[in-house]
Short mmCIF file of C-alpha atoms in Angstrom, two decimals:
data_model
loop_
_atom_site.label_atom_id
_atom_site.label_comp_id
_atom_site.label_asym_id
_atom_site.label_seq_id
_atom_site.Cartn_x
_atom_site.Cartn_y
_atom_site.Cartn_z
CA VAL T 1 -0.10 -0.12 -0.09
CA ARG T 2 2.91 2.22 0.63
CA SER T 3 4.48 2.04 -2.95
CA LEU T 4 0.55 2.11 -4.33
CA LEU T 5 0.13 6.06 -2.26
CA ARG T 6 4.01 6.33 -3.43
CA GLY T 7 2.52 6.02 -6.58
CA LEU T 8 0.17 8.57 -6.10
CA SER T 9 2.51 11.11 -5.21
CA SER T 10 4.83 10.55 -7.87
CA GLY T 11 3.16 9.38 -11.02
CA ILE T 12 -0.55 10.20 -10.30
CA ASN T 13 0.32 12.37 -7.50
CA ALA T 14 1.96 14.95 -9.49
CA GLU T 15 -1.07 15.52 -11.90
CA TYR T 16 -3.10 15.21 -8.36
CA GLY T 17 -1.16 18.22 -7.14
CA GLU T 18 -1.27 20.02 -10.38
CA ILE T 19 -4.91 20.18 -10.94
CA MET T 20 -5.96 20.09 -7.23
CA SER T 21 -3.73 22.57 -5.80
CA GLY T 22 -1.12 23.72 -8.51
CA ASP T 23 -3.39 25.64 -10.65
CA GLU T 24 -4.27 27.62 -7.22
CA ARG T 25 -0.54 28.23 -6.52
CA ARG T 26 0.76 29.39 -9.95
CA ASP T 27 -2.38 31.84 -10.49
CA GLN T 28 -1.94 33.60 -7.74
CA SER T 29 1.84 33.73 -8.09
CA PRO T 30 3.17 37.35 -7.49
CA ASN T 31 6.06 37.02 -10.37
CA PRO T 32 6.17 38.34 -13.51
CA PRO T 33 4.15 37.21 -16.67
CA ARG T 34 4.79 33.71 -17.02
CA SER T 35 2.94 31.08 -18.09
CA PRO T 36 0.01 29.47 -15.85
CA HIS T 37 1.12 26.31 -16.69
CA SER T 38 4.33 26.35 -15.19
CA SER T 39 5.91 22.88 -14.26
CA GLU T 40 7.98 24.46 -11.51
CA ALA T 41 4.87 25.57 -9.89
CA MET T 42 3.16 22.28 -10.38
CA SER T 43 6.55 21.03 -8.67
CA ALA T 44 6.01 22.91 -5.79
CA ALA T 45 2.49 22.22 -5.14
CA SER T 46 3.14 18.16 -5.77
CA SER T 47 5.56 18.28 -2.98
CA ASP T 48 3.38 20.26 -0.88
CA LEU T 49 0.53 17.16 -0.78
CA ASP T 50 1.45 15.73 2.54
CA GLU T 51 0.91 12.75 4.81
CA GLN T 52 -2.65 14.32 6.08
CA ALA T 53 -3.67 14.83 2.20
CA ARG T 54 -2.41 11.45 0.76
CA LEU T 55 -4.60 10.00 4.23
CA ALA T 56 -7.62 11.97 2.74
CA LEU T 57 -7.20 10.90 -0.84
CA ALA T 58 -6.84 7.23 0.09
CA HIS T 59 -9.99 7.92 2.07
CA GLU T 60 -12.23 9.27 -0.13
CA LEU T 61 -10.85 6.37 -3.00
CA ALA T 62 -12.09 3.75 -0.42
CA LEU T 63 -15.67 5.35 0.35
CA ASN T 64 -16.46 6.92 -2.61
CA GLU T 65 -16.44 4.45 -5.74
CA ASN T 66 -17.38 7.26 -8.15
CA MET T 67 -14.47 9.70 -6.93
CA GLN T 68 -13.06 11.58 -9.65
CA LEU T 69 -11.46 14.86 -9.73
CA ASN T 70 -12.81 17.98 -11.31
CA MET T 71 -11.67 21.21 -12.68
CA PRO T 72 -12.57 24.38 -10.38
CA ALA T 73 -15.99 25.80 -11.56
CA PRO T 74 -15.39 29.07 -13.26
CA ASP T 75 -18.23 30.95 -11.11
CA THR T 76 -16.45 30.32 -7.81
CA LEU T 77 -13.71 33.03 -6.14
CA TYR T 78 -11.04 31.15 -7.42
CA GLY T 79 -12.46 30.72 -10.70
CA HIS T 80 -12.61 34.40 -11.03
CA VAL T 81 -9.29 35.15 -9.59
CA LYS T 82 -7.30 32.34 -12.34
CA GLN T 83 -9.51 34.18 -15.29
CA ILE T 84 -8.28 37.57 -14.17
CA VAL T 85 -4.55 36.51 -13.62
CA HIS T 86 -4.91 34.39 -16.74
CA ARG T 87 -6.09 37.39 -19.04
CA ALA T 88 -3.26 39.39 -17.62
CA PHE T 89 -0.86 36.71 -18.98
CA TRP T 90 -2.33 36.08 -22.14
CA ASP T 91 -2.17 40.09 -22.94
CA SER T 92 1.46 40.20 -22.21
CA VAL T 93 1.65 36.88 -24.87
CA ARG T 94 -0.56 38.71 -27.50
CA ALA T 95 1.61 42.12 -26.99
CA GLY T 96 4.42 40.34 -27.73
CA LEU T 97 3.17 38.60 -30.91
CA GLU T 98 1.88 42.09 -32.14
CA LYS T 99 5.04 43.79 -32.45
CA GLN T 100 6.73 44.13 -35.35
CA PRO T 101 8.82 41.75 -35.86
CA PRO T 102 7.06 39.92 -33.29
CA ASP T 103 8.67 38.59 -30.32
CA TYR T 104 8.29 34.99 -30.01
CA GLU T 105 9.66 34.97 -26.85
CA HIS T 106 6.56 33.81 -24.46
CA ALA T 107 5.57 31.88 -27.19
CA LEU T 108 8.28 29.41 -27.39
CA ARG T 109 8.19 29.24 -23.16
CA LEU T 110 4.43 27.80 -24.02
CA ILE T 111 5.48 25.43 -26.78
CA ALA T 112 8.47 24.47 -24.40
CA GLU T 113 5.56 23.77 -21.86
CA ILE T 114 3.35 21.68 -24.28
CA LYS T 115 6.01 19.89 -25.37
CA GLU T 116 6.63 19.04 -21.96
CA ILE T 117 2.89 17.81 -21.09
CA ILE T 118 2.87 15.86 -24.09
CA LEU T 119 5.73 13.80 -23.06
CA GLU T 120 4.06 13.12 -19.62
CA LEU T 121 1.11 12.09 -21.09
CA ILE T 122 2.94 9.72 -23.76
CA PRO T 123 2.77 6.06 -22.45
CA LYS T 124 6.13 4.60 -21.52
CA GLY T 125 5.92 1.76 -23.68
CA ALA T 126 5.83 4.58 -26.77
CA PRO T 127 9.26 5.80 -27.41
CA ARG T 128 8.96 5.89 -31.19
CA ALA T 129 6.31 9.06 -30.13
CA ARG T 130 8.30 10.10 -27.73
CA ASP T 131 11.12 10.54 -30.48
CA GLN T 132 8.82 12.07 -32.98
CA VAL T 133 7.64 14.81 -30.55
CA ASN T 134 11.66 15.52 -29.34
CA GLU T 135 12.47 15.79 -32.75
CA VAL T 136 9.74 18.03 -34.32
CA MET T 137 9.29 20.26 -31.33
CA ASP T 138 13.00 21.36 -30.93
CA ILE T 139 12.83 24.64 -29.50
CA ASP T 140 16.63 25.24 -30.58
CA LEU T 141 15.20 24.82 -34.15
CA TYR T 142 12.38 26.85 -33.61
CA LYS T 143 14.85 29.61 -32.04
CA GLN T 144 16.84 29.47 -35.57
CA GLN T 145 13.80 29.75 -37.71
CA ILE T 146 12.52 32.84 -35.80
CA GLU T 147 16.51 34.52 -37.02
CA ASN T 148 15.70 33.06 -40.33
CA ASP T 149 11.95 34.62 -40.56
CA SER T 150 10.83 31.18 -41.37
CA PHE T 151 9.08 29.60 -38.01
CA ASN T 152 5.53 28.46 -38.81
CA LEU T 153 3.56 28.65 -35.85
CA GLN T 154 0.47 27.34 -37.45
CA GLY T 155 2.73 23.92 -38.36
CA VAL T 156 3.28 23.73 -35.06
CA VAL T 157 -0.30 23.71 -33.70
CA GLN T 158 -0.92 21.09 -36.23
CA PHE T 159 1.41 18.85 -35.31
CA VAL T 160 0.84 19.38 -31.70
CA VAL T 161 -2.98 18.75 -32.37
CA GLN T 162 -2.48 15.38 -34.18
CA MET T 163 -0.35 14.48 -31.01
CA MET T 164 -3.32 15.64 -28.72
CA LEU T 165 -5.46 13.46 -30.98
CA GLY T 166 -3.63 10.31 -30.52
CA LEU T 167 -3.32 10.63 -26.78
CA CYS T 168 -6.69 12.24 -25.68
CA ALA T 169 -10.00 10.06 -24.88
CA PRO T 170 -12.53 10.00 -27.82
CA ALA T 171 -14.42 12.46 -25.84
CA ARG T 172 -12.07 14.78 -26.00
CA ASP T 173 -11.54 14.58 -29.95
CA ALA T 174 -14.09 17.52 -31.38
CA THR T 175 -12.63 20.09 -28.80
CA ILE T 176 -9.28 19.30 -29.98
CA ARG T 177 -10.16 19.27 -33.39
CA ALA T 178 -11.99 22.84 -33.05
CA ILE T 179 -8.51 24.31 -31.86
CA LEU T 180 -7.10 24.28 -36.09
CA SER T 181 -10.38 26.56 -36.72
CA LYS T 182 -9.15 29.06 -34.24
CA ASN T 183 -6.99 31.86 -36.26
CA ASP T 184 -6.02 33.92 -33.65
CA PRO T 185 -2.26 32.57 -31.93
CA VAL T 186 -3.44 33.37 -28.58
CA GLU T 187 -7.16 31.55 -28.93
CA VAL T 188 -5.03 28.61 -30.13
CA PHE T 189 -2.61 28.71 -27.40
CA ARG T 190 -5.52 28.69 -24.52
CA GLU T 191 -6.96 26.47 -25.84
CA VAL T 192 -4.31 23.92 -26.31
CA PHE T 193 -3.49 24.34 -22.56
CA GLY T 194 -7.55 24.01 -21.59
CA ALA T 195 -7.65 20.49 -23.77
CA LEU T 196 -3.96 19.57 -22.12
CA ASP T 197 -5.60 20.38 -18.27
CA LEU T 198 -8.36 18.02 -19.59
CA MET T 199 -6.37 14.98 -20.80
CA ARG T 200 -4.55 15.19 -17.58
CA LEU T 201 -7.44 15.37 -15.81
CA ASP T 202 -8.67 12.24 -17.55
CA PHE T 203 -5.20 10.77 -17.13
CA VAL T 204 -5.40 11.06 -13.50
CA ASN T 205 -9.13 9.78 -13.04
CA TYR T 206 -8.37 7.00 -14.83
CA GLN T 207 -5.03 5.72 -12.87
CA LEU T 208 -7.50 6.58 -9.73
CA ARG T 209 -10.08 4.06 -11.15
CA SER T 210 -7.43 1.29 -11.87
CA LEU T 211 -5.46 1.74 -8.66
CA ARG T 212 -8.77 1.41 -6.46
CA PRO T 213 -8.66 -2.05 -6.38
CA ALA T 214 -5.80 -2.67 -4.75
CA LEU T 215 -6.19 -0.14 -2.40
CA LEU T 216 -9.65 -1.45 -1.27
CA ALA T 217 -7.91 -4.68 -0.50
CA ASN T 218 -5.97 -2.80 2.05
CA SER T 219 -6.75 0.62 3.18
CA VAL T 220 -8.16 0.49 6.34
CA GLN T 221 -4.28 -0.85 7.47
CA TYR T 222 -3.18 2.01 5.36
CA GLU T 223 -5.32 4.67 6.95
CA GLN T 224 -4.78 3.46 10.27
CA GLY T 225 -1.31 3.45 10.15
CA LYS T 226 -0.93 6.60 8.76
CA PHE T 227 -3.31 8.07 11.93
CA ARG T 228 -0.85 5.90 14.57
CA SER T 229 2.45 7.69 12.99
CA LEU T 230 0.14 11.04 13.48
CA LEU T 231 -0.40 10.09 16.81
CA GLU T 232 3.06 9.43 17.61
CA ASN T 233 4.05 12.75 16.55
CA ASP T 234 1.11 14.87 18.23
CA PRO T 235 -0.29 13.05 20.90
CA SER T 236 -3.16 15.50 21.09
CA VAL T 237 -4.58 14.74 17.52
CA LEU T 238 -7.28 12.68 19.50
CA ASP T 239 -8.25 15.14 22.22
CA LYS T 240 -11.42 16.12 20.30
CA THR T 241 -12.48 12.59 19.74
CA LYS T 242 -12.02 11.97 23.51
CA ALA T 243 -13.91 15.17 24.02
CA TRP T 244 -16.99 13.60 21.86
CA LEU T 245 -16.96 10.27 22.98
CA LYS T 246 -16.81 11.67 27.02
CA ARG T 247 -19.66 13.49 26.19
CA THR T 248 -21.35 10.74 24.87
CA ALA T 249 -20.84 8.89 27.81
CA GLU T 250 -22.14 11.52 30.36
CA ILE T 251 -25.22 12.30 28.02
CA MET T 252 -26.17 8.46 28.39
CA ALA T 253 -25.66 8.08 31.98
CA ASN T 254 -28.06 11.55 32.72
CA GLU T 255 -30.67 9.65 30.40
CA ASN T 256 -30.39 6.15 32.58
CA HIS T 257 -29.10 4.38 29.88
CA THR T 258 -26.48 1.22 30.03
CA VAL T 259 -22.98 2.40 29.13
CA SER T 260 -21.05 -0.43 27.64
CA PRO T 261 -18.18 0.09 24.53
CA SER T 262 -20.48 -0.83 21.68
CA SER T 263 -23.65 1.21 22.70
CA LEU T 264 -21.37 4.28 23.60
CA LEU T 265 -19.52 3.91 20.10
CA ASN T 266 -23.04 3.45 18.34
CA THR T 267 -24.82 6.18 20.26
CA ALA T 268 -21.65 8.38 19.62
CA PHE T 269 -22.32 7.80 15.92
CA LEU T 270 -25.98 8.63 16.26
CA ARG T 271 -25.10 12.36 17.43
CA LEU T 272 -23.81 12.71 14.14
CA ILE T 273 -26.81 12.63 12.35
CA GLU T 274 -29.03 14.26 15.38
CA GLU T 275 -27.10 17.12 16.14
CA GLU T 276 -24.48 19.46 15.30
CA VAL T 277 -21.38 18.14 17.42
CA ASP T 278 -18.63 20.97 18.06
CA PRO T 279 -15.80 20.31 17.93
CA ILE T 280 -15.85 17.67 15.51
CA PRO T 281 -13.83 14.52 16.34
CA GLU T 282 -10.65 14.15 14.58
CA THR T 283 -11.63 10.50 13.48
CA ILE T 284 -14.50 12.04 11.32
CA SER T 285 -13.17 15.13 9.80
CA MET T 286 -13.19 13.26 6.92
CA ASP T 287 -16.63 12.36 6.59
CA VAL T 288 -18.47 15.36 7.84
CA SER T 289 -20.03 15.75 4.75
CA ARG T 290 -21.16 12.16 4.69
CA PHE T 291 -23.00 12.33 7.78
CA VAL T 292 -24.94 15.79 6.82
CA ASN T 293 -25.86 14.24 4.01
CA VAL T 294 -27.20 11.22 5.71
CA ALA T 295 -29.01 13.55 8.26
CA ARG T 296 -30.44 15.57 5.23
CA GLU T 297 -31.83 12.25 3.65
CA LEU T 298 -32.95 10.36 6.82
CA SER T 299 -34.79 13.84 7.85
CA ALA T 300 -36.62 13.92 4.75
CA VAL T 301 -37.62 9.92 4.81
CA VAL T 302 -38.95 10.22 8.67
CA PHE T 303 -40.98 13.52 7.72
CA SER T 304 -42.47 11.74 4.42
CA ALA T 305 -43.59 8.81 7.05
CA ALA T 306 -44.93 11.19 9.51
CA ALA T 307 -46.78 12.96 7.02
CA ILE T 308 -48.08 10.32 5.58
CA LEU T 309 -49.46 8.68 8.87
CA VAL T 310 -51.10 12.12 10.22
CA LEU T 311 -52.66 12.66 6.91
CA GLN T 312 -54.01 9.42 6.51
CA THR T 313 -54.87 9.24 10.41
CA GLY T 314 -56.73 12.76 10.02
CA VAL T 315 -58.28 12.61 6.53
CA GLY T 316 -59.47 9.11 6.98
CA PRO T 317 -59.71 6.14 3.98
CA ALA T 318 -59.94 8.30 1.25
CA LEU T 319 -55.66 8.50 1.41
CA GLN T 320 -55.04 4.83 2.43
CA GLN T 321 -53.64 4.35 -1.36
CA ASP T 322 -50.12 3.66 -1.54
CA SER T 323 -50.45 6.16 -4.73
CA PHE T 324 -51.23 8.88 -2.59
CA ALA T 325 -48.24 7.85 -0.03
CA ASN T 326 -45.74 7.78 -2.94
CA LYS T 327 -46.87 11.39 -3.99
CA VAL T 328 -46.13 12.40 -0.57
CA ARG T 329 -42.41 11.23 -0.88
CA VAL T 330 -41.84 12.56 -4.31
CA VAL T 331 -43.38 16.13 -3.20
CA VAL T 332 -41.20 16.10 0.12
CA TYR T 333 -37.71 14.41 -1.57
CA GLN T 334 -38.17 16.92 -4.30
CA LEU T 335 -38.50 20.41 -2.30
CA VAL T 336 -35.41 19.29 0.14
CA SER T 337 -33.07 18.12 -2.86
CA ASP T 338 -31.71 21.38 -2.54
CA GLU T 339 -28.22 20.95 -0.33
CA LEU T 340 -28.71 24.29 0.97
CA ILE T 341 -31.69 22.35 2.77
CA THR T 342 -30.90 20.38 6.09
CA HIS T 343 -34.03 19.52 7.26
CA PRO T 344 -37.45 19.71 5.84
CA ARG T 345 -38.60 22.06 8.44
CA GLN T 346 -36.79 24.84 6.87
CA ILE T 347 -39.73 24.85 3.96
CA LEU T 348 -42.58 23.56 5.92
CA PRO T 349 -44.67 26.14 4.17
CA ASN T 350 -43.99 25.05 0.98
CA ILE T 351 -44.17 21.40 1.53
CA THR T 352 -47.62 22.24 3.21
CA GLU T 353 -49.32 23.77 0.44
CA LYS T 354 -48.17 21.16 -2.24
CA LEU T 355 -49.49 18.39 -0.10
CA VAL T 356 -52.65 20.16 0.58
CA GLU T 357 -52.90 19.91 -3.34
CA VAL T 358 -52.03 16.17 -3.45
CA VAL T 359 -54.72 15.79 -0.56
CA LYS T 360 -57.35 17.17 -2.90
CA GLU T 361 -56.26 15.27 -6.19
CA THR T 362 -56.69 12.18 -4.28
CA VAL T 363 -60.53 13.39 -2.69
CA ARG T 364 -61.48 12.95 -6.14
CA THR T 365 -65.39 12.19 -4.96
CA ARG T 366 -65.76 15.77 -3.49
CA GLU T 367 -63.83 18.94 -3.27
CA LEU T 368 -62.58 19.74 0.43
CA THR T 369 -63.83 22.74 2.54
CA GLU T 370 -61.50 25.34 2.98
CA GLY T 371 -62.11 24.38 6.88
CA GLU T 372 -61.02 20.79 6.00
CA CYS T 373 -57.76 22.16 3.95
CA GLU T 374 -56.78 24.08 6.77
CA ASN T 375 -57.06 21.27 9.21
CA VAL T 376 -54.56 19.36 6.45
CA ARG T 377 -52.39 22.22 7.15
CA ASN T 378 -52.87 22.21 10.68
CA MET T 379 -52.21 18.41 10.79
CA LEU T 380 -48.50 18.95 8.90
CA SER T 381 -47.69 22.25 10.65
CA ALA T 382 -47.36 19.96 13.96
CA LEU T 383 -44.69 18.13 12.60
CA GLU T 384 -42.60 21.49 12.65
CA SER T 385 -42.12 20.80 16.55
CA PRO T 386 -39.06 19.10 16.99
CA SER T 387 -40.76 17.30 19.84
CA ASN T 388 -43.90 16.26 17.67
CA SER T 389 -44.80 12.72 18.81
CA VAL T 390 -45.39 11.02 15.64
CA TYR T 391 -41.90 12.37 14.25
CA CYS T 392 -40.14 11.70 17.36
CA LEU T 393 -41.09 8.17 17.53
CA LEU T 394 -40.38 7.57 13.73
CA TRP T 395 -37.18 9.17 14.27
CA GLU T 396 -36.36 6.82 17.42
CA ARG T 397 -37.67 3.45 15.44
CA ALA T 398 -35.31 4.92 12.35
CA LYS T 399 -32.03 5.37 15.06
CA GLN T 400 -32.83 1.83 16.28
CA TYR T 401 -32.53 0.43 12.89
CA PHE T 402 -29.31 2.07 12.04
CA THR T 403 -28.12 0.39 15.26
CA SER T 404 -28.66 -2.85 14.40
CA LEU T 405 -27.91 -2.71 11.15
CA CYS T 406 -24.05 -1.36 12.28
CA ASN T 407 -24.57 -4.56 14.72
CA GLY T 408 -25.11 -7.04 11.75
CA THR T 409 -28.42 -7.24 12.35
CA VAL T 410 -30.64 -7.39 9.32
CA GLY T 411 -34.40 -7.03 9.92
CA PRO T 412 -37.53 -5.82 8.44
CA VAL T 413 -37.86 -1.77 8.21
CA PRO T 414 -39.59 -0.35 11.47
CA SER T 415 -43.19 -0.10 11.74
CA GLY T 416 -44.67 3.26 10.26
CA PHE T 417 -42.34 3.13 7.32
CA SER T 418 -44.00 0.46 5.06
CA VAL T 419 -44.38 2.96 2.05
CA CYS T 420 -40.67 4.93 2.68
CA GLY T 421 -39.25 1.43 3.25
CA MET T 422 -37.06 1.24 0.51
CA ASP T 423 -36.00 5.27 1.35
CA LEU T 424 -34.99 4.04 5.00
CA GLN T 425 -32.68 0.85 3.66
CA GLY T 426 -30.99 3.10 1.38
CA VAL T 427 -30.12 5.83 3.71
CA GLY T 428 -29.31 2.97 6.49
CA SER T 429 -27.08 1.12 4.16
CA LYS T 430 -25.20 4.61 3.46
CA TYR T 431 -24.59 5.31 7.02
CA THR T 432 -23.46 1.80 7.95
CA HIS T 433 -20.93 1.79 5.31
CA ILE T 434 -19.30 4.93 6.49
CA VAL T 435 -19.52 4.04 10.06
CA SER T 436 -18.29 0.60 9.50
CA TYR T 437 -15.32 2.08 7.44
CA ASN T 438 -14.79 4.24 10.46
CA ARG T 439 -14.82 1.65 13.09
CA GLY T 440 -12.38 -0.57 11.20
CA VAL T 441 -9.80 2.45 10.88
CA PHE T 442 -10.17 3.63 14.10
CA GLY T 443 -11.58 0.91 16.14
CA PRO T 444 -7.87 0.18 18.06
CA PHE T 445 -8.10 4.02 19.06
CA TYR T 446 -12.04 3.96 19.93
CA ALA T 447 -10.92 1.08 22.36
CA ASP T 448 -8.39 2.76 24.22
CA ILE T 449 -10.56 6.11 24.60
CA ILE T 450 -13.80 3.97 25.79
CA THR T 451 -12.09 1.89 28.24
CA GLU T 452 -10.59 5.19 29.83
CA VAL T 453 -14.20 6.92 29.34
CA LEU T 454 -15.94 4.12 31.25
CA GLN T 455 -13.19 3.67 34.22
CA THR T 456 -14.48 7.14 35.49
CA PRO T 457 -16.65 6.89 38.68
CA GLN T 458 -19.55 8.91 36.66
CA ASN T 459 -19.77 6.24 33.97
CA ASN T 460 -19.48 3.18 36.43
CA SER T 461 -22.07 3.89 38.95
#
């Protein structure tokens, strides 16, 4: 596994560092105009990928089977800064090319960097292609041609495009071929570098997918070993985790629950989807977003189940069909699909009005009076209270179901979730996957902390 991750930090890792952090470092450089694709900046960025970053990469690969790296979105702050810095650089290139005679200094640097990137993308088993690039893209020869006024920039571009077409994924063909239709040399360079960035991204993602099976076989041992090394260098690395488990034990003791190693850990994990744990335990730091998403999805499932129950009970037989229950599910899930919404209560008025319409459509025998519609609104509005008895009952059942899943007991979905059963199972599967992997990695550390916590007088009583 060490050699695998070293491969990520040397072979892949260079590209990973370049794409994820290298762009930011080189774009924000205060130096005079230079290529925004400088290999020097890339090397510096890659060397900054420390042990914790590699640990995070291995963890993400292990838990996210669809993991892939993406270019930063242009509408972010970083994207805006990048556009401004790039614009200044390309303006400098244009100024040189528009001189009489043209100043090719920046252009030659760009060509040299293009050559370097193409050589990086050529497979090691293709020496002929490598020799061809070195022979054709001879910078010294280009300098002589410039002195003799015989330099053919369009010919260089055509060769570069042909090499890129031979190396790129088929999905990139159209983008790369379109470069030949550009007449502005600055636009040509810009498009070439943009396409090369995409090609390197494809290459990195391909290698990540290829390495994932080998990593999965040893990921728990790898992460555990890396974390142990961090702990040896800094014993305070587990301070927040200790506080999290200690506080959980105190809560359980205050509520007269039996505090055992298993129940303590189960309850501690459930707290992560029930409340905002602060400070965040070090052992959870890489999974915070995953627990937040589980909490979001679970609240939507429980809210849907609660809404179905109160409406079917309050309105009567007219709403007993599964088709009505499914419409409720769809309405709630659609309205809470926005990631900024962490709980259906945040948009309860919208949900209520939509569900009133669903009730009207379902009760077809007659038109509901305004009083009956208001009664439906009141039933749904009652779910806004965190202490609502129906919601709390279903939430507790969902927690017990999750605990059973984590303990290896796969039973039927709890009562009250019949229509939402598949949804609860799906969220439970995600939760169990995160918790099980986390326990596998940090289990030995948890055991030591829990032993210490349970030896305190308060938790022994």
